[in-house]
CSV table of C-alpha atoms and ligand atoms in Angstrom, one decimal:
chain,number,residue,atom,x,y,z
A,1,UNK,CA,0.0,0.0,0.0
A,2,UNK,CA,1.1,3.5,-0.5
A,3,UNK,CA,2.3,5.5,2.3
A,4,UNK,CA,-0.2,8.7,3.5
A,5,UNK,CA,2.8,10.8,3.7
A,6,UNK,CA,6.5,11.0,2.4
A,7,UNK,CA,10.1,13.1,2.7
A,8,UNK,CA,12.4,12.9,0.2
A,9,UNK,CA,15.9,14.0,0.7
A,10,UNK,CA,13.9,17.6,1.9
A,11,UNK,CA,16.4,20.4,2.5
A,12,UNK,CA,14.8,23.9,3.6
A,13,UNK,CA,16.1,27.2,4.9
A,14,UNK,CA,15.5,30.9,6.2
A,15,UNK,CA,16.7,33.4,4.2
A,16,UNK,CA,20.3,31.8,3.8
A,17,UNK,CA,20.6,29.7,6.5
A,18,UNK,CA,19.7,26.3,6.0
A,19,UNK,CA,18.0,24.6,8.7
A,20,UNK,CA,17.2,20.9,7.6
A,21,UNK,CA,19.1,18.7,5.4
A,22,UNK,CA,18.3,15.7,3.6
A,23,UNK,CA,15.1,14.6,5.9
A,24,UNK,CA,13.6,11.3,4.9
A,25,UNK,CA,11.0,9.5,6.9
A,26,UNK,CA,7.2,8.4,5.6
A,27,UNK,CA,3.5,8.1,7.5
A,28,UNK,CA,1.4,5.3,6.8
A,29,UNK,CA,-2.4,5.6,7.4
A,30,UNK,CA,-3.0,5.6,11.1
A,31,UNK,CA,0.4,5.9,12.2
A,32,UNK,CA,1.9,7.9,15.1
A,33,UNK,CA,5.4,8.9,14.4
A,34,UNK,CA,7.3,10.2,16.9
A,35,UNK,CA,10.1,13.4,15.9
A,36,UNK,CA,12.5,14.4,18.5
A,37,UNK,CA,14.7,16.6,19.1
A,38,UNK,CA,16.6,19.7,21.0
A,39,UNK,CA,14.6,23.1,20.6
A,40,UNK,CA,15.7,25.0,17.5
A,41,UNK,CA,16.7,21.7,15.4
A,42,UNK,CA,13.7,22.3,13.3
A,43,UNK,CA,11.0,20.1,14.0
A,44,UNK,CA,8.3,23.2,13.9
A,45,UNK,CA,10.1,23.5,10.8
A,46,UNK,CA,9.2,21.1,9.5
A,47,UNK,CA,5.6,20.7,10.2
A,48,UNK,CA,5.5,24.0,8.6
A,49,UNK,CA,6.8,22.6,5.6
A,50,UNK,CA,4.4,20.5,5.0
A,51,UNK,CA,1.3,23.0,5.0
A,52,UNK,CA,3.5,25.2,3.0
A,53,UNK,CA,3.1,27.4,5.9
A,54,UNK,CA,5.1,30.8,4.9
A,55,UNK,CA,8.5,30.8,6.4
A,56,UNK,CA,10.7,27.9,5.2
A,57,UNK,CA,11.9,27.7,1.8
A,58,UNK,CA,12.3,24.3,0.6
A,59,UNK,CA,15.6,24.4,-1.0
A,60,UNK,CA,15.4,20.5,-2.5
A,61,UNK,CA,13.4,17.4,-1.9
A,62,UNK,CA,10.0,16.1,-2.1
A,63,UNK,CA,6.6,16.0,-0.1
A,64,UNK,CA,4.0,13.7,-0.9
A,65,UNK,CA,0.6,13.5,0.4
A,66,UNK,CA,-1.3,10.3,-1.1
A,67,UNK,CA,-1.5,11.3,-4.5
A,68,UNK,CA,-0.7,15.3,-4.5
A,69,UNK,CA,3.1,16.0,-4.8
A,70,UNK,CA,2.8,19.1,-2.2
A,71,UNK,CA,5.3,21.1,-3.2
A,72,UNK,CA,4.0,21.3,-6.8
A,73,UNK,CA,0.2,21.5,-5.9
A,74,UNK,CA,-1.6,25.0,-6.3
A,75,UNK,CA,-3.1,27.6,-3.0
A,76,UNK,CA,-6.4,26.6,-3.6
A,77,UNK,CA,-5.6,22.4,-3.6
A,78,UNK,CA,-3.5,23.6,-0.7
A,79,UNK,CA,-6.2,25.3,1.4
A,80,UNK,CA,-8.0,22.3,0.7
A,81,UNK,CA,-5.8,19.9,2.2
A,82,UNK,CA,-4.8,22.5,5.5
A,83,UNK,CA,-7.3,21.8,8.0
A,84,UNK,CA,-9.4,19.3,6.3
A,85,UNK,CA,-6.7,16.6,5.0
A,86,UNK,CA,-4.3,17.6,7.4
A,87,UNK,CA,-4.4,19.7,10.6
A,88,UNK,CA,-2.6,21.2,13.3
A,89,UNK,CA,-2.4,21.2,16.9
A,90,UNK,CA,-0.5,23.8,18.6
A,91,UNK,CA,1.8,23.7,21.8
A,92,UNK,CA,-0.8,26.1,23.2
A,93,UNK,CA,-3.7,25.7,21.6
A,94,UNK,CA,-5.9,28.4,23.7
A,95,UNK,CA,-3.9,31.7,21.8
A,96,UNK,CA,-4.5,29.9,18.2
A,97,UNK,CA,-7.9,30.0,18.5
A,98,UNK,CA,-9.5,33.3,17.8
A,99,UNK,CA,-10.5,34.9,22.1
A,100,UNK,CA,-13.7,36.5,20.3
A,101,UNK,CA,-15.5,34.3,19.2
A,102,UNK,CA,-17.0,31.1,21.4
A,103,UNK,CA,-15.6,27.5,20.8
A,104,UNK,CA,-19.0,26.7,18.6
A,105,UNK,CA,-18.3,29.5,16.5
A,106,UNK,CA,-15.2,28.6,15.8
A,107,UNK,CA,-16.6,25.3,15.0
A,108,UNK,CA,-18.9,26.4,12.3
A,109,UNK,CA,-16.5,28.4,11.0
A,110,UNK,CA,-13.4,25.8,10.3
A,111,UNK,CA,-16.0,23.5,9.0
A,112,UNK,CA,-17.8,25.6,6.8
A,113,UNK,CA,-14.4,26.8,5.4
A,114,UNK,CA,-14.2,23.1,3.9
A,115,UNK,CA,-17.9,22.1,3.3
A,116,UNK,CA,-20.9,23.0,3.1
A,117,UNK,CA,-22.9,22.6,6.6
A,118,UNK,CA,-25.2,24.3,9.0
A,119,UNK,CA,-24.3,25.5,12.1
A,120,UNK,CA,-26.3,22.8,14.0
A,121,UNK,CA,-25.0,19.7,12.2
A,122,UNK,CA,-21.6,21.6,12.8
A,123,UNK,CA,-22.4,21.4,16.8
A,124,UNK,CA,-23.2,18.6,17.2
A,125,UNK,CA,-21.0,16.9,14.9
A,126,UNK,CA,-18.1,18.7,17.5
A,127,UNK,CA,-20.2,17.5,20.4
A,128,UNK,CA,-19.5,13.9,19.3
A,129,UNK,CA,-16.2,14.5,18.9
A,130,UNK,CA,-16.1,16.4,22.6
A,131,UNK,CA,-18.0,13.0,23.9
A,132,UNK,CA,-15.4,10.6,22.3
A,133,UNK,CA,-12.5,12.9,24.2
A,134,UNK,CA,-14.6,12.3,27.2
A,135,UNK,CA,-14.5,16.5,27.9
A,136,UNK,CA,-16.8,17.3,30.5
A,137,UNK,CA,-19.3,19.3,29.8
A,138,UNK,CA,-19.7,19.4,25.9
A,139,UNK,CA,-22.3,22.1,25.7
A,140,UNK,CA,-20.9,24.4,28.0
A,141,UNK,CA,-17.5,24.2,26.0
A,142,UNK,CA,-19.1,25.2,22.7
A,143,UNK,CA,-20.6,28.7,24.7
A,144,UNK,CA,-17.7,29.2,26.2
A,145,UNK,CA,-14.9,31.7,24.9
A,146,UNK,CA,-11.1,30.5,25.1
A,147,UNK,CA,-10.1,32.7,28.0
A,148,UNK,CA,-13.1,30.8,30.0
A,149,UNK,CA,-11.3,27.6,29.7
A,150,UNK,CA,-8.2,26.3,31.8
A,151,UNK,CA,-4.7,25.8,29.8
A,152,UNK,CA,-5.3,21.7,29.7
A,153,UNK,CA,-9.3,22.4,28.6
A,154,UNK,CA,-8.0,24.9,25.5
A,155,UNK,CA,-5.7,22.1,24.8
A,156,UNK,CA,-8.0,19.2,24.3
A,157,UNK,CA,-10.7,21.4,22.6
A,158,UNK,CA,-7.8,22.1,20.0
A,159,UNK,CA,-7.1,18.3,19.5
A,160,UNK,CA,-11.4,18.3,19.1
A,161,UNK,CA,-11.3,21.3,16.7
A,162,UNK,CA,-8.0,19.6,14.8
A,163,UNK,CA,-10.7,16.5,14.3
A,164,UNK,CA,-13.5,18.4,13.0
A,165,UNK,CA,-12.5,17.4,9.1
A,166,UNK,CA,-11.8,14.0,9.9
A,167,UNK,CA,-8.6,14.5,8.8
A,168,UNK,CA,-6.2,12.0,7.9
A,169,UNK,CA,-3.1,13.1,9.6
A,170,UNK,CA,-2.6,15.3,12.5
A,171,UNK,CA,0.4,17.3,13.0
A,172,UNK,CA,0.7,18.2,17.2
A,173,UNK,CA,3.6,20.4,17.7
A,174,UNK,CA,4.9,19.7,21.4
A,175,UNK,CA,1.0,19.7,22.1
A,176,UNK,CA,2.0,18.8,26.0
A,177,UNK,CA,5.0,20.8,27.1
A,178,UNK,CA,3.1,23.8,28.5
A,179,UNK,CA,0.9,21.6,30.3
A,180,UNK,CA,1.5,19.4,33.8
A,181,UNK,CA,2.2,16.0,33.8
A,182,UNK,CA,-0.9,14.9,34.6
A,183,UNK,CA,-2.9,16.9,31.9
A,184,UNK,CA,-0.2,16.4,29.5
A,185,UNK,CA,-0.6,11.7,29.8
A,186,UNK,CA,-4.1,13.1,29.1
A,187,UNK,CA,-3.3,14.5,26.3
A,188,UNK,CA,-1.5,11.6,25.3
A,189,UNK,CA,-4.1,9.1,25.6
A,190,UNK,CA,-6.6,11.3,24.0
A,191,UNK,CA,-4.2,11.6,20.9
A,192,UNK,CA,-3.9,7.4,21.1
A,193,UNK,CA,-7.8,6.9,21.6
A,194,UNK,CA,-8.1,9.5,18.1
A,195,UNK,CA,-6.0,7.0,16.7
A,196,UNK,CA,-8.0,3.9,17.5
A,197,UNK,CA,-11.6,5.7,17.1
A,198,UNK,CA,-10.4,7.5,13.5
A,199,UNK,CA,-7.4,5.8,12.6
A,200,UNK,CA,-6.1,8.9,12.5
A,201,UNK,CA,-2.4,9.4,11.7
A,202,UNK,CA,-0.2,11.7,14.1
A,203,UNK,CA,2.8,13.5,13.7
A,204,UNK,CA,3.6,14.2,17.4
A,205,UNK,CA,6.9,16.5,17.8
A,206,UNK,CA,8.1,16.7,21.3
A,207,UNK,CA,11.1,16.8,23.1
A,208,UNK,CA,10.2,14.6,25.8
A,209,UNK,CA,11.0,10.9,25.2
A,210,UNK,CA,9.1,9.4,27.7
A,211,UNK,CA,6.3,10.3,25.7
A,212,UNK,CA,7.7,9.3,22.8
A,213,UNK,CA,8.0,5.7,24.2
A,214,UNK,CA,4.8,5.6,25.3
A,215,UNK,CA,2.6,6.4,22.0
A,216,UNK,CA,4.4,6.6,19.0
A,217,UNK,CA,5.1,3.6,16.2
A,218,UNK,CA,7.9,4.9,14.5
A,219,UNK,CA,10.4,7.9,15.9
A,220,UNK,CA,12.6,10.1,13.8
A,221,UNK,CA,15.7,11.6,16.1
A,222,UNK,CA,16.6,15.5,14.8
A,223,UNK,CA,19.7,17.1,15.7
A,224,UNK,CA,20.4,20.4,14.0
A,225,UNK,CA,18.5,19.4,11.3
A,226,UNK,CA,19.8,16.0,10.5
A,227,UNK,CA,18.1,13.1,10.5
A,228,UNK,CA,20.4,10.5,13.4
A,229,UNK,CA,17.8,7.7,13.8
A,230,UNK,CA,14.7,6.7,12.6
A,231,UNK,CA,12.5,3.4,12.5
A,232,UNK,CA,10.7,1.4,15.2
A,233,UNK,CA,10.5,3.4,18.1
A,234,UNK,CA,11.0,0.0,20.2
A,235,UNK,CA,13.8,-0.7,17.9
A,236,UNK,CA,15.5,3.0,18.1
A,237,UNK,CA,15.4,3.4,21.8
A,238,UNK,CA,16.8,-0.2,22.0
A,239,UNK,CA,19.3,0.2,19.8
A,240,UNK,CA,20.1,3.9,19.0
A,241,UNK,CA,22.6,4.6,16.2
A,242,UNK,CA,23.9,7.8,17.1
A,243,UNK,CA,25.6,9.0,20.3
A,244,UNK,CA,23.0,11.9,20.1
A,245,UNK,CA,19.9,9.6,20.5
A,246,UNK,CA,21.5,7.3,23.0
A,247,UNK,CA,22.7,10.9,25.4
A,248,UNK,CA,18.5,11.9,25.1
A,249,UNK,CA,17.8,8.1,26.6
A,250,UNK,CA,20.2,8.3,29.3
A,251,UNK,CA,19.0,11.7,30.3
A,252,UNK,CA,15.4,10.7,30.0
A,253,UNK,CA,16.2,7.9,32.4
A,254,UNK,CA,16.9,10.7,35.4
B,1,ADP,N1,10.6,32.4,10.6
B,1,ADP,C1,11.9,32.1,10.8
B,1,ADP,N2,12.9,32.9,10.2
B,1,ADP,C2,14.2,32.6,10.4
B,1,ADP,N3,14.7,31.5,11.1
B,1,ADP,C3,13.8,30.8,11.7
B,1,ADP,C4,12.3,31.0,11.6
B,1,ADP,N4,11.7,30.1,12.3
B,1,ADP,C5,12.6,29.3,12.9
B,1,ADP,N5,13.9,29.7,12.5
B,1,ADP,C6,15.2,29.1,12.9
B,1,ADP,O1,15.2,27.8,12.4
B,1,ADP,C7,15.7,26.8,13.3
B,1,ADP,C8,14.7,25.7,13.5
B,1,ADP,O2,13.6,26.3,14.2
B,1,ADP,P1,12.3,25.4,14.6
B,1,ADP,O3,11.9,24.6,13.5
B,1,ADP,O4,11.3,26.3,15.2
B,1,ADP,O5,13.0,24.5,15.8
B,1,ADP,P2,12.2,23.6,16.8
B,1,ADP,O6,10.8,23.6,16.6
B,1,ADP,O7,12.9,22.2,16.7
B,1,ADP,O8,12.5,24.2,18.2
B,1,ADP,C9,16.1,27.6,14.5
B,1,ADP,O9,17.4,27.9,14.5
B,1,ADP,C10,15.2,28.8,14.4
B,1,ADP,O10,15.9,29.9,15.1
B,2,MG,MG1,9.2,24.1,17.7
């Protein structure tokens, strides 16, 4: 079968510095793979690459999303696919969401951006997803404004909103790290119950490999912008390749 996603050989920089080199890895339909690395070796980056997000040149390289080759594909085939084929979840998802408008509205308006629906069938079709996250108090979330809602709620109702589509893949960039521990293994199982309710695919970037271990498939190892492992995430954090990866185990272990 043919993978949902795939890097070739990507290089991309800023202006003239070049920030990733010769990144490889693919995504098969729900998978979670794991990317890891230090802050600043370009794992937003890359995410951002692969919504053509403004920022990153791609320098070399090729992106492919089942059949579109991303890199080639026009806005409008490209708005399609942001949001609705693949979204995002951000590390904080409460200041990405706009603090005017109530969580339904914003509901209505990501869906109707893709399709054609009413506001009603919108609510409720976010209620389910609110239900299958278990969040307490469904209806009282889609009156609510973002400010209303704790740090850990605004995270979980982005993961809901990043479902709305049914999307295919979701990209989570370090969706736990401004949250506790607690709320952030919540997080985590939310993300792995998605997976099994949706098959949804998940690219989860974090830095913390404990989490890593305990959700993804396949892991990809970043440091400054190079690929140093990737494969079976069992396999990798047995047997790491690079004196990078086996360093983030050992001070994981403390
Ligand atoms: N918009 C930008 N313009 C110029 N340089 C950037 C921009 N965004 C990120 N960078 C630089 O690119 C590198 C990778 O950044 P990023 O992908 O955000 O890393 P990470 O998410 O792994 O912390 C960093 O050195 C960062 O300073
Ligand atoms: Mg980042």
């Amino acid at each position: 079968m043919k993978e949902l996603l795939k890097f070739e050989d990507i290089n991309i920089s800023y202006e003239k510095r070049q920030v990733l080199y010769d990144v490889s890895f693919s995504l098969d339909y729900g998978e979670i793979l794991g990317i890891v690395g230090n802050s600043g070796c370009g794992k937003s980056t890359l995410l951002k690459s692969i919504l053509g997000l403004a920022g990153p040149k791609v320098l070399s390289g090729n992106i492919y999303f089942e059949d579109s080759d991303l890199l080639a594909i026009n806005s409008r085939d490209m708005r399609n696919i942001r949001g609705n084929r693949i979204s995002m979840v951000f590390q904080e998802s409460g200041i990405h969401t706009n603090p005017l408008k109530t969580i339904g509205d914003t509901v209505f308006e990501s869906m109707k951006a893709h399709k054609q629906i009413s506001k009603e069938d919108s609510l409720g079709i976010a209620l389910d997803i609110f239900e299958s996250l278990s969040l307490p108090e469904p209806k009282r979330i889609l009156k609510a404004y973002p400010f209303e809602l704790s740090g850990g709620m605004n995270q979980r109702v982005g993961i809901a909103l990043a479902m709305l589509n049914n999307p295919s893949i979701i990209l989570a960039d370090e969706p736990t790290s401004a949250l506790d521990p607690i709320v952030a293994v919540q997080i985590v199982n939310e993300l792995k119950s998605l997976r099994e309710k949706y098959n949804t695919a998940i690219i989860l970037v974090t830095h913390n490999i404990k989490i890593a271990r305990s959700i993804t498939d396949n892991i990809l190892i970043l440091n400054d912008g190079k690929v140093v492992d990737y494969g079976k995430t069992t396999e990798v954090l047995s047997s790491p390749k690079s004196d990078f990866t086996k360093e983030l185990i050992l001070s994981s272990v403390t």
